[in-house]
């Protein structure tokens, strides 16, 4: 603490100091024009002022990042990987036939990407180039701005190296797939920013997959900004399957125009610590958002889902269904905030968070928050946690199904309810269900 | 049907000897020295007042873990099954039709049936059924029970009516080809038409090679599934055994005599 006559000095930990020095050392080499450089400087100032979020920050009560992150890993350098290694890592999703955009250690890898297979409907620009381009910034001025109070997002703005900027101007024939690969053999930091802009009336599916090719634990900080045009339909699916030594901070910032339909599914299997944040704003009336998630965690894994749904226009519907399966000492966190502003009459907002605890030491923390300032709305939330129901288990076993298989069937059924949202995309749905089955019985594959 | 002397093998099918059972973590004894033998090819009915131990008996035969057997034994073809898990018992031919079939959201009825059939066939060294053979068998048996393909696509028992749930139990029984079927108050909650459909399904499965234990509170079901013997269960013991006419007597006089007798 400083002298009372001077400003209080912030006591920082080694990780915070590390991120600040990484920025100082790399700031001139990071991509972007003067506007971007200014945004980076301001973001770093916010990070310097507040540091990593800790348990005294309400939104981070159950996930104390200052305690969890002991050091800042070195910002990764441009790297390359073999097509074969990448395809092996995302093998379950190959059947979706998606156009692929690959980021290796936080940098766009053109030789591992084939966005052209999505046709003329889709314009893809590596973010590093887009940040240098005034025309790009002008064309995407309508995209949602990132929240200012969140210092993990500030860190992303300050340090982002690359990513993918996608403009969907007509409905493409195939899904789009951003593959985020960590390949560094030593622990490294990757900071990426993706942008998805969807024109009015267009339908598109975007998959984001995060995988590790090596055992080294990484720090991944990823932000995806999504602007959905009027009457557009967007499917947004995220799979976190990184190694179990990685720290993964992912934030989606989503704006929906009038009558847009947004369906999101997040599945988390990997990571030592995962925080999935979604900031969603209804920017026009009569739009609909479904955000579902399934996370399967064991050992000391920690998975936090934090949603902030902002209803500022009338007649919008939001639904969130999250299912966690927690074994050993794993911990699941769900924080769901629904805000209904005075103008947002006829809002229909509901959320449900459930956890299946496979061990007595597993833990689930759930915190719903409803802030309602309109009077003609329907809002609700629910949360449950518990072990596998013995009555269900006995019924299956009484029909000859051995205990292990019966448990697996019940866990898959539990997780399956969150994935039902994308049931009509058979390859994608099938891949996620298969990953859940594999998680339950790693030896069977 | 029911001429046991012609078909009986080396062993009776089910032999329950001096069975004492209490609920785990509770000192209340539910079954208190129950003796019962059901030979192959026969249908036996167990009747009794509420609280006499009827459902406990069915659960203990199927292997539910909430009960503790403090004395006695359950023999199945001459071998004790009380150390066997529920799935091992199912594989060896025991089938319990539940009084309240469980709803399992997220598990399609068809998926469940196929998993169960293949698990039991694997345990019996019969090999899994091909998808085509399985579908053929399901369609045929479901049709006889008036179960539509649409029902089979729905999550197990979720949103099924009482009659649909019980017909689904009989379909599972038909698919798993058990040799010892325990029906726990299958008539409860069913109207007369539903009882007829379920009973016809059960009767179609009767053969010299299997046995049925029909547990019921009311005589009505036994008009449709005609038993070879009727046992009266009261306070955890069989207190009287007779032919099918015993069920009619009970319908007239009620259980009052037996409750007093056992007490």
XYZ file of C-alpha atoms in Angstrom:
708
model
C 0.000 0.000 0.000
C 1.256 3.494 -0.789
C 1.436 6.628 1.237
C -2.080 7.961 1.962
C -1.201 11.191 0.192
C -0.514 9.388 -3.074
C -2.682 7.135 -5.236
C -3.102 3.594 -3.971
C -0.798 1.220 -5.740
C -2.209 -2.049 -6.943
C -0.499 -5.149 -5.680
C -0.096 -7.413 -8.681
C 0.775 -11.046 -8.896
C 3.427 -12.477 -11.208
C 0.903 -13.346 -13.895
C -0.474 -9.806 -14.039
C 3.036 -8.367 -14.222
C 3.806 -10.902 -16.948
C 0.826 -9.908 -19.129
C 1.733 -6.249 -18.720
C 5.364 -6.810 -19.744
C 4.308 -9.019 -22.658
C 2.187 -6.128 -23.913
C 5.037 -3.624 -23.431
C 7.461 -5.850 -25.321
C 5.119 -6.719 -28.189
C 2.846 -3.697 -28.606
C 4.588 -2.291 -31.676
C 4.585 -5.641 -33.435
C 0.908 -6.446 -32.810
C -1.353 -5.955 -35.848
C -3.658 -2.985 -36.346
C -3.834 0.614 -37.489
C -3.739 3.655 -35.204
C -7.363 3.157 -34.076
C -6.618 -0.423 -33.077
C -3.411 0.621 -31.321
C -5.375 3.174 -29.302
C -7.975 0.555 -28.345
C -5.198 -1.782 -27.265
C -3.561 0.905 -25.120
C -6.860 1.767 -23.420
C -7.660 -1.886 -22.814
C -4.257 -2.481 -21.250
C -4.806 0.521 -18.995
C -8.027 -1.080 -17.738
C -6.222 -4.343 -17.163
C -3.419 -2.549 -15.283
C -5.985 -0.808 -13.098
C -7.999 -3.900 -12.161
C -5.795 -6.913 -12.865
C -7.113 -10.433 -13.218
C -10.598 -10.919 -11.831
C -10.684 -12.477 -8.384
C -13.321 -13.781 -6.011
C -14.109 -10.301 -4.676
C -15.482 -9.444 -8.117
C -19.083 -10.744 -7.992
C -19.061 -12.129 -11.566
C -15.954 -14.169 -10.692
C -16.960 -15.324 -7.233
C -16.624 -19.023 -8.063
C -13.694 -18.730 -10.483
C -10.833 -16.828 -8.918
C -8.537 -16.208 -11.876
C -5.956 -14.311 -9.863
C -5.514 -17.396 -7.708
C -5.675 -19.850 -10.622
C -3.267 -18.144 -13.026
C 0.188 -18.146 -11.465
C 2.200 -16.887 -14.422
C 1.764 -15.318 -17.834
C 2.895 -17.751 -20.490
C 4.871 -16.337 -23.433
C 2.744 -15.084 -26.312
C 2.960 -17.744 -29.001
C 4.653 -17.130 -32.337
C 3.363 -17.806 -35.791
C 3.504 -21.504 -36.306
C 2.468 -24.232 -38.653
C 1.093 -27.720 -38.277
C 0.503 -30.660 -40.565
C -2.907 -31.123 -42.151
C -2.895 -34.661 -40.853
C -2.320 -33.628 -37.233
C -5.114 -31.063 -37.416
C -7.535 -33.481 -39.061
C -6.779 -36.147 -36.474
C -7.502 -33.672 -33.696
C -10.871 -32.702 -35.175
C -11.667 -36.128 -36.643
C -15.171 -36.434 -35.140
C -16.211 -33.200 -36.854
C -14.826 -33.929 -40.322
C -18.138 -35.492 -41.350
C -19.821 -32.089 -41.109
C -18.022 -31.166 -44.347
C -17.486 -27.651 -43.038
C -15.304 -25.024 -44.702
C -12.292 -24.747 -42.420
C -10.355 -21.788 -41.054
C -7.461 -22.894 -38.889
C -5.589 -20.876 -36.286
C -2.333 -22.407 -35.079
C -1.022 -21.039 -31.785
C -3.131 -17.931 -32.319
C -2.221 -17.277 -35.973
C -4.211 -17.874 -39.141
C -2.754 -20.750 -41.165
C -3.832 -20.380 -44.844
C -2.408 -23.756 -45.862
C -4.681 -25.455 -43.271
C -7.740 -23.477 -44.306
C -10.227 -23.757 -47.160
C -12.826 -21.013 -46.652
C -13.299 -20.850 -50.443
C -15.235 -24.124 -50.235
C -18.076 -22.166 -48.666
C -18.482 -20.286 -51.965
C -19.045 -16.626 -52.748
C -21.574 -16.299 -49.944
C -18.786 -15.983 -47.397
C -15.920 -13.496 -47.176
C -13.096 -14.541 -44.887
C -10.230 -12.270 -43.842
C -7.516 -13.135 -41.325
C -8.085 -10.764 -38.427
C -4.493 -9.485 -38.456
C -5.040 -8.118 -42.001
C -8.528 -6.876 -41.180
C -7.175 -4.843 -38.268
C -4.864 -2.976 -40.659
C -7.728 -2.145 -43.002
C -9.847 0.988 -42.501
C -12.443 -0.331 -44.927
C -12.947 -3.415 -42.783
C -13.518 -1.366 -39.638
C -16.037 0.812 -41.465
C -17.856 -2.197 -42.879
C -18.149 -3.775 -39.442
C -18.995 -0.687 -37.429
C -22.341 -2.311 -36.543
C -20.711 -5.240 -34.766
C -21.215 -5.515 -31.024
C -18.598 -3.769 -28.931
C -16.938 -5.791 -26.238
C -17.860 -5.159 -22.605
C -15.529 -2.672 -20.919
C -15.679 -3.936 -17.349
C -14.346 -7.415 -18.106
C -10.560 -7.468 -17.782
C -10.182 -10.855 -19.496
C -11.766 -9.239 -22.545
C -9.528 -6.180 -22.082
C -6.525 -8.495 -22.098
C -7.814 -9.986 -25.339
C -8.160 -6.548 -26.971
C -4.670 -5.553 -25.869
C -2.893 -8.732 -26.931
C -4.923 -10.305 -29.773
C -2.571 -11.574 -32.462
C -4.965 -12.870 -35.085
C -8.230 -14.650 -35.694
C -10.822 -14.914 -38.407
C -13.188 -12.223 -39.635
C -16.151 -13.710 -41.474
C -18.831 -11.853 -43.357
C -21.731 -14.024 -44.471
C -23.622 -12.178 -47.202
C -25.761 -15.078 -48.440
C -26.631 -18.512 -47.104
C -23.614 -20.797 -47.680
C -23.956 -24.415 -48.695
C -21.905 -25.776 -45.829
C -21.134 -24.947 -42.212
C -18.100 -22.836 -41.308
C -15.520 -24.198 -38.902
C -12.902 -22.218 -36.989
C -10.321 -24.691 -35.706
C -8.163 -23.288 -32.920
C -5.101 -25.491 -32.540
C -2.444 -25.224 -29.833
C 0.688 -26.786 -31.198
C 3.520 -25.249 -29.171
C 5.563 -27.909 -27.398
C 6.131 -25.582 -24.453
C 3.424 -23.771 -22.504
C 2.243 -20.744 -24.473
C -0.345 -18.002 -24.564
C -2.709 -17.589 -27.532
C -4.967 -14.560 -27.788
C -7.408 -14.563 -30.677
C -10.392 -12.551 -31.837
C -13.004 -13.806 -34.293
C -15.690 -11.773 -35.950
C -18.874 -13.143 -37.526
C -21.140 -10.758 -39.344
C -24.327 -12.226 -40.783
C -26.418 -10.266 -43.279
C -30.202 -9.913 -43.002
C -32.200 -13.051 -43.790
C -29.157 -15.314 -44.098
C -28.772 -18.750 -42.455
C -25.389 -20.060 -41.351
C -23.756 -22.515 -38.930
C -20.424 -21.611 -37.322
C -18.490 -24.227 -35.374
C -15.548 -23.256 -33.156
C -13.294 -26.095 -32.027
C -10.401 -25.738 -29.580
C -7.867 -28.566 -29.487
C -4.273 -29.186 -28.373
C -1.788 -31.138 -30.448
C 0.733 -31.383 -27.606
C 0.667 -32.069 -23.885
C 1.909 -28.592 -22.928
C -0.664 -26.612 -20.980
C -1.662 -23.425 -22.759
C -3.407 -20.192 -21.874
C -6.101 -19.491 -24.434
C -8.025 -16.235 -24.486
C -10.560 -16.044 -27.282
C -13.269 -13.512 -28.054
C -15.881 -13.973 -30.782
C -18.018 -11.005 -31.806
C -21.219 -11.973 -33.571
C -23.590 -9.580 -35.320
C -26.777 -11.259 -36.542
C -28.875 -9.349 -39.103
C -32.652 -9.047 -39.133
C -34.465 -12.335 -39.813
C -31.136 -14.160 -40.009
C -30.685 -17.656 -38.532
C -27.398 -18.479 -36.866
C -26.236 -21.752 -35.355
C -23.130 -21.275 -33.232
C -21.463 -24.372 -31.824
C -18.338 -24.485 -29.673
C -16.315 -27.523 -28.679
C -13.597 -27.170 -26.049
C -11.442 -30.303 -26.205
C -8.036 -28.929 -25.212
C -5.664 -30.857 -22.999
C -6.336 -30.934 -19.283
C -3.502 -28.567 -18.363
C -4.904 -25.630 -20.303
C -6.618 -22.490 -19.101
C -9.343 -21.453 -21.490
C -11.133 -18.106 -21.384
C -13.745 -17.676 -24.097
C -16.152 -14.792 -24.505
C -18.899 -14.484 -27.065
C -20.386 -11.061 -27.612
C -23.587 -11.405 -29.611
C -26.037 -8.826 -30.952
C -29.328 -9.891 -32.514
C -31.305 -7.640 -34.850
C -35.103 -7.789 -35.169
C -36.623 -11.262 -35.605
C -33.206 -12.925 -35.723
C -32.899 -16.494 -34.524
C -29.717 -17.546 -32.733
C -29.092 -21.098 -31.515
C -25.908 -21.850 -29.642
C -24.467 -25.025 -28.160
C -21.276 -25.153 -26.114
C -19.666 -28.451 -25.260
C -16.692 -28.572 -22.911
C -14.647 -31.699 -22.310
C -11.094 -30.400 -22.013
C -9.227 -27.752 -20.059
C -7.969 -27.479 -16.507
C -9.988 -24.302 -16.113
C -12.578 -23.193 -18.629
C -14.660 -20.046 -18.494
C -17.313 -19.692 -21.188
C -18.914 -16.263 -21.204
C -21.769 -15.169 -23.411
C -22.876 -11.546 -23.528
C -26.018 -11.474 -25.656
C -28.042 -8.370 -26.478
C -31.392 -8.231 -28.223
C -30.956 -5.193 -30.432
C -34.322 -5.446 -32.117
C -37.783 -6.789 -31.317
C -39.126 -10.338 -31.740
C -35.771 -12.113 -31.859
C -35.114 -15.497 -30.304
C -32.012 -16.963 -28.671
C -31.398 -20.491 -27.405
C -28.095 -21.074 -25.661
C -27.459 -24.625 -24.519
C -24.411 -26.286 -23.122
C -23.028 -29.589 -21.953
C -19.822 -29.947 -19.986
C -18.210 -33.194 -18.891
C -15.415 -32.777 -16.373
C -13.355 -35.015 -14.120
C -10.173 -34.908 -12.057
C -9.655 -31.317 -10.935
C -11.240 -29.740 -13.994
C -13.228 -26.562 -13.499
C -15.834 -25.314 -15.959
C -17.608 -21.990 -15.516
C -20.465 -20.811 -17.714
C -21.439 -17.178 -17.285
C -24.284 -15.751 -19.355
C -25.530 -12.187 -19.517
C -28.718 -11.868 -21.568
C -29.890 -8.320 -22.156
C -33.482 -7.797 -23.283
C -33.778 -4.178 -24.423
C -36.493 -4.592 -27.084
C -39.996 -6.030 -26.779
C -41.173 -9.490 -27.749
C -37.885 -11.392 -27.561
C -37.456 -14.947 -26.285
C -34.377 -16.325 -24.557
C -33.811 -19.925 -23.445
C -30.755 -21.415 -21.772
C -30.300 -25.074 -20.854
C -26.981 -26.192 -19.384
C -26.110 -29.737 -18.332
C -22.971 -30.578 -16.402
C -21.557 -34.023 -15.665
C -18.998 -33.843 -12.866
C -16.823 -36.690 -11.639
C -13.963 -36.871 -9.090
C -13.250 -33.392 -7.658
C -14.451 -31.536 -10.759
C -16.334 -28.311 -10.300
C -19.081 -26.786 -12.401
C -20.237 -23.191 -12.170
C -23.293 -21.674 -13.799
C -24.114 -17.984 -13.597
C -27.059 -16.858 -15.644
C -28.169 -13.260 -15.681
C -31.285 -12.149 -17.508
C -31.873 -8.401 -17.699
C -35.201 -7.045 -18.899
C -35.173 -3.307 -19.569
C -38.355 -1.219 -19.164
C -39.013 -1.142 -22.934
C -38.689 -4.927 -23.254
C -42.340 -5.828 -22.703
C -43.536 -9.327 -23.681
C -40.103 -10.750 -22.927
C -40.048 -14.507 -22.444
C -36.845 -15.586 -20.695
C -36.128 -18.914 -19.075
C -33.041 -20.739 -17.962
C -32.241 -24.126 -16.474
C -28.918 -25.346 -15.109
C -28.508 -28.950 -14.026
C -25.580 -30.985 -12.827
C -25.152 -34.712 -12.495
C -22.637 -35.457 -9.767
C -20.855 -38.767 -10.319
C -18.732 -38.419 -7.198
C -19.336 -37.171 -3.683
C -16.463 -34.728 -4.042
C -17.719 -33.058 -7.217
C -19.178 -29.583 -6.777
C -21.743 -27.505 -8.619
C -22.419 -23.820 -7.955
C -25.360 -22.173 -9.617
C -26.319 -18.532 -9.457
C -29.293 -17.227 -11.406
C -29.891 -13.476 -11.539
C -33.020 -11.856 -12.894
C -33.171 -8.086 -13.208
C -36.620 -7.217 -14.493
C -37.775 -3.648 -15.092
C -40.753 -4.371 -17.373
C -44.093 -5.554 -16.006
C -45.511 -7.702 -18.807
C -42.923 -10.463 -18.994
C -42.532 -14.189 -18.356
C -39.195 -15.078 -16.792
C -38.007 -18.071 -14.869
C -35.024 -20.063 -13.846
C -34.299 -23.422 -12.292
C -31.333 -25.374 -11.085
C -30.848 -28.947 -9.903
C -27.946 -31.136 -8.944
C -27.745 -34.702 -7.795
C -26.436 -38.188 -8.347
C -27.753 -40.647 -10.914
C -31.264 -41.686 -9.894
C -31.145 -45.218 -8.438
C -34.711 -45.953 -9.579
C -33.776 -45.238 -13.204
C -30.635 -47.314 -12.859
C -32.543 -50.270 -11.385
C -35.114 -50.164 -14.175
C -32.403 -50.399 -16.837
C -30.523 -53.125 -14.973
C -33.719 -55.105 -14.442
C -33.895 -55.230 -18.248
C -30.467 -56.854 -18.436
C -28.375 -53.750 -19.111
C -25.137 -54.012 -17.069
C -24.525 -51.235 -14.536
C -21.728 -49.456 -16.401
C -23.704 -49.373 -19.625
C -26.854 -48.299 -17.778
C -24.997 -45.395 -16.159
C -23.562 -44.373 -19.521
C -27.019 -44.461 -21.097
C -28.414 -42.210 -18.358
C -25.524 -39.746 -18.575
C -25.831 -39.583 -22.358
C -29.558 -38.994 -22.022
C -28.892 -36.182 -19.552
C -26.335 -34.493 -21.804
C -28.446 -35.257 -24.867
C -31.190 -32.900 -23.747
C -28.804 -29.948 -24.155
C -27.678 -31.113 -27.584
C -31.214 -31.725 -28.933
C -31.173 -28.141 -30.211
C -28.955 -29.144 -33.144
C -30.480 -32.596 -33.669
C -31.378 -31.812 -37.286
C -27.695 -31.366 -38.208
C -27.036 -35.072 -37.985
C -23.256 -35.170 -38.461
C -22.620 -32.370 -35.982
C -25.092 -33.690 -33.409
C -23.778 -37.227 -33.859
C -20.174 -36.058 -33.374
C -20.957 -34.308 -30.087
C -22.994 -37.269 -28.782
C -20.122 -39.601 -29.712
C -17.680 -37.383 -27.815
C -19.891 -37.636 -24.728
C -19.948 -41.431 -25.067
C -16.175 -41.491 -25.458
C -15.748 -39.322 -22.360
C -17.794 -41.844 -20.393
C -15.849 -44.837 -21.615
C -12.436 -43.763 -22.941
C -11.315 -47.370 -23.314
C -14.088 -48.251 -25.778
C -12.634 -46.158 -28.580
C -51.425 -75.196 -19.935
C -50.294 -75.764 -16.399
C -49.874 -79.538 -16.368
C -46.660 -79.284 -14.418
C -46.070 -83.009 -14.089
C -45.521 -83.373 -17.815
C -43.010 -80.570 -18.218
C -41.179 -80.271 -14.945
C -37.433 -80.677 -15.283
C -34.873 -81.570 -12.677
C -35.655 -78.458 -10.715
C -38.674 -76.348 -10.080
C -38.195 -72.947 -11.652
C -38.465 -70.695 -8.647
C -38.069 -71.794 -5.051
C -38.226 -69.320 -2.225
C -37.282 -70.747 1.156
C -37.942 -69.139 4.523
C -37.226 -65.673 3.098
C -36.719 -62.893 5.633
C -36.251 -59.397 4.225
C -35.955 -55.975 5.761
C -35.468 -52.546 4.289
C -31.852 -51.423 4.484
C -31.209 -48.870 7.227
C -34.475 -49.826 8.882
C -35.326 -52.633 11.285
C -38.793 -53.236 9.896
C -39.037 -56.780 8.604
C -41.241 -56.927 5.502
C -41.008 -60.585 4.511
C -41.063 -62.925 7.479
C -40.332 -66.477 6.490
C -41.892 -66.645 3.052
C -41.990 -70.026 1.287
C -43.056 -70.335 -2.325
C -42.452 -72.688 -5.238
C -43.459 -71.888 -8.806
C -42.823 -74.797 -11.178
C -42.077 -74.412 -14.864
C -45.155 -74.027 -17.050
C -47.374 -72.706 -14.240
C -48.941 -69.379 -13.417
C -49.167 -68.536 -9.736
C -50.973 -65.541 -8.317
C -50.004 -63.759 -5.133
C -52.831 -61.828 -3.554
C -52.780 -59.855 -0.398
C -53.790 -56.668 1.342
C -51.825 -53.427 1.095
C -48.621 -53.574 3.097
C -48.419 -57.364 3.088
C -45.083 -57.336 1.212
C -46.220 -57.977 -2.372
C -44.068 -55.329 -4.051
C -41.116 -56.125 -1.795
C -41.300 -59.736 -2.955
C -41.209 -58.676 -6.611
C -38.281 -56.291 -6.045
C -36.293 -58.865 -4.065
C -36.710 -61.430 -6.837
C -35.526 -58.854 -9.409
C -32.552 -57.861 -7.232
C -33.276 -54.309 -6.086
C -30.559 -53.168 -3.712
C -32.651 -51.338 -1.107
C -33.464 -54.579 0.698
C -31.492 -56.816 3.000
C -32.067 -60.541 3.033
C -31.483 -61.575 6.639
C -32.391 -65.250 6.260
C -33.553 -67.792 3.704
C -32.816 -68.070 -0.005
C -34.187 -67.604 -3.505
C -33.306 -70.477 -5.795
C -33.573 -70.247 -9.525
C -33.290 -73.594 -11.263
C -31.694 -74.931 -8.123
C -29.119 -72.177 -7.682
C -29.196 -69.242 -5.297
C -29.589 -65.902 -7.061
C -29.429 -63.599 -4.065
C -25.830 -62.593 -4.776
C -26.583 -61.849 -8.448
C -26.997 -58.303 -9.785
C -30.319 -57.271 -11.361
C -28.821 -57.437 -14.859
C -27.395 -60.914 -14.248
C -30.818 -62.074 -13.085
C -32.443 -60.550 -16.182
C -29.928 -62.363 -18.371
C -30.683 -65.626 -16.584
C -34.381 -65.222 -17.390
C -35.998 -63.200 -14.591
C -38.312 -60.413 -15.719
C -40.160 -57.955 -13.492
C -43.058 -56.022 -15.015
C -43.109 -52.873 -12.890
C -46.191 -51.583 -11.138
C -44.983 -48.069 -11.991
C -42.775 -48.218 -15.098
C -40.076 -45.548 -14.884
C -39.956 -42.577 -17.262
C -36.499 -41.903 -18.701
C -36.272 -38.650 -20.684
C -33.599 -38.606 -23.360
C -33.551 -42.381 -23.946
C -35.654 -43.341 -26.969
C -37.803 -46.430 -26.287
C -36.387 -48.158 -29.366
C -32.773 -47.486 -28.297
C -33.544 -48.807 -24.840
C -35.181 -51.972 -26.209
C -32.303 -52.690 -28.544
C -29.697 -52.098 -25.815
C -31.580 -54.413 -23.452
C -32.153 -57.172 -26.021
C -28.510 -57.137 -27.105
C -27.224 -57.026 -23.514
C -29.317 -60.053 -22.590
C -28.443 -61.932 -25.793
C -24.738 -61.236 -25.264
C -24.937 -62.505 -21.684
C -26.738 -65.643 -22.917
C -24.070 -66.179 -25.631
C -26.694 -65.789 -28.329
C -24.958 -62.904 -30.116
C -26.455 -59.489 -30.858
C -29.381 -59.202 -33.247
C -28.762 -57.381 -36.521
C -30.658 -54.095 -36.874
C -32.912 -55.687 -39.497
C -33.736 -58.736 -37.361
C -34.334 -56.563 -34.320
C -36.650 -54.231 -36.224
C -38.598 -57.159 -37.649
C -39.087 -58.646 -34.170
C -40.093 -55.312 -32.618
C -42.572 -54.501 -35.372
C -44.261 -57.873 -35.072
C -44.512 -57.858 -31.276
C -45.412 -54.178 -30.989
C -48.169 -54.677 -33.535
C -49.749 -57.445 -31.453
C -49.794 -55.100 -28.451
C -51.163 -52.162 -30.416
C -47.945 -50.175 -29.878
C -47.188 -47.776 -32.725
C -43.754 -47.056 -34.193
C -44.320 -43.452 -33.144
C -44.522 -44.531 -29.484
C -41.246 -46.419 -29.829
C -39.482 -43.304 -31.092
C -40.530 -41.333 -28.026
C -38.418 -41.203 -24.841
C -38.988 -44.256 -22.653
C -42.429 -44.060 -21.010
C -42.377 -40.241 -21.101
C -45.878 -38.955 -21.760
C -47.215 -42.515 -22.101
C -50.678 -43.198 -20.669
C -51.011 -45.804 -17.913
C -52.156 -48.379 -20.471
C -49.314 -47.538 -22.860
C -46.753 -47.978 -20.084
C -48.095 -51.420 -19.176
C -48.255 -52.517 -22.814
C -44.662 -51.323 -23.147
C -43.741 -53.559 -20.180
C -45.306 -56.549 -21.938
C -43.453 -55.656 -25.146
C -40.171 -55.686 -23.205
C -41.152 -59.039 -21.729
C -41.843 -60.427 -25.195
C -38.538 -59.098 -26.571
C -36.371 -60.366 -23.694
C -37.846 -63.895 -23.736
C -37.686 -64.484 -19.983
C -38.447 -67.806 -18.328
C -39.669 -66.331 -15.009
C -42.028 -63.380 -15.251
C -43.082 -61.438 -12.188
C -46.004 -59.087 -12.800
C -46.288 -56.520 -10.025
C -49.862 -55.177 -9.898
C -49.944 -54.905 -13.662
C -53.679 -54.183 -13.459
C -53.317 -51.114 -11.258
C -54.559 -47.960 -12.931
C -55.899 -49.786 -15.990
C -59.421 -49.786 -17.347
C -61.030 -53.031 -18.455
C -60.010 -52.662 -22.125
C -56.389 -52.037 -21.193
C -56.423 -55.040 -18.831
C -57.686 -57.196 -21.694
C -54.951 -56.090 -24.111
C -52.206 -56.546 -21.505
C -53.569 -59.942 -20.438
C -53.776 -61.194 -24.011
C -50.153 -60.150 -24.429
C -49.144 -62.062 -21.319
C -51.204 -65.140 -22.233
C -49.546 -65.266 -25.652
C -46.197 -65.655 -23.868
C -47.287 -68.534 -21.630
C -45.520 -71.768 -22.498
C -44.501 -75.042 -20.850
C -40.996 -73.590 -20.624
C -41.713 -70.544 -18.508
C -43.481 -69.564 -15.318
C -45.418 -66.519 -14.142
C -45.889 -64.940 -10.757
C -48.832 -62.561 -10.943
C -49.023 -60.193 -8.000
C -52.323 -58.423 -7.616
C -54.607 -56.848 -5.079
C -57.772 -57.630 -7.037
C -59.237 -60.815 -8.422
C -60.265 -59.077 -11.668
C -56.934 -59.583 -13.471
C -57.151 -63.324 -12.779
C -60.272 -63.556 -14.958
C -57.950 -62.804 -17.852
C -54.717 -64.417 -16.716
C -56.037 -67.632 -15.185
C -53.677 -68.958 -12.501
C -52.861 -72.567 -11.608
C -52.498 -71.599 -7.975
C -53.378 -68.665 -5.778
C -51.360 -67.756 -2.682
C -52.452 -65.324 -0.018
C -49.672 -63.131 1.331
C -50.216 -61.464 4.679
C -47.682 -59.798 6.929
C -44.765 -61.176 4.997
C -45.792 -64.836 4.793
C -47.878 -67.068 2.557
C -50.862 -67.872 4.789
C -53.027 -69.828 2.402
C -52.657 -71.584 -0.958
C -55.436 -72.826 -3.184
C -56.690 -73.102 -6.749
C -58.063 -70.288 -8.859
C -61.347 -70.430 -6.907
C -59.497 -68.979 -3.885
C -59.296 -65.652 -5.700
C -63.087 -65.578 -6.009
C -63.481 -66.361 -2.309
C -61.210 -63.447 -1.473
C -63.218 -61.162 -3.706
C -66.317 -62.109 -1.640
C -64.891 -62.058 1.869
C -61.961 -59.620 1.584
C -58.623 -60.037 3.345
C -59.955 -59.472 6.858
C -59.789 -63.138 7.896
C -56.188 -63.475 6.809
C -55.044 -60.281 8.451
C -56.494 -61.504 11.763
C -55.147 -65.017 11.251
C -51.616 -63.817 10.633
C -51.727 -61.420 13.556
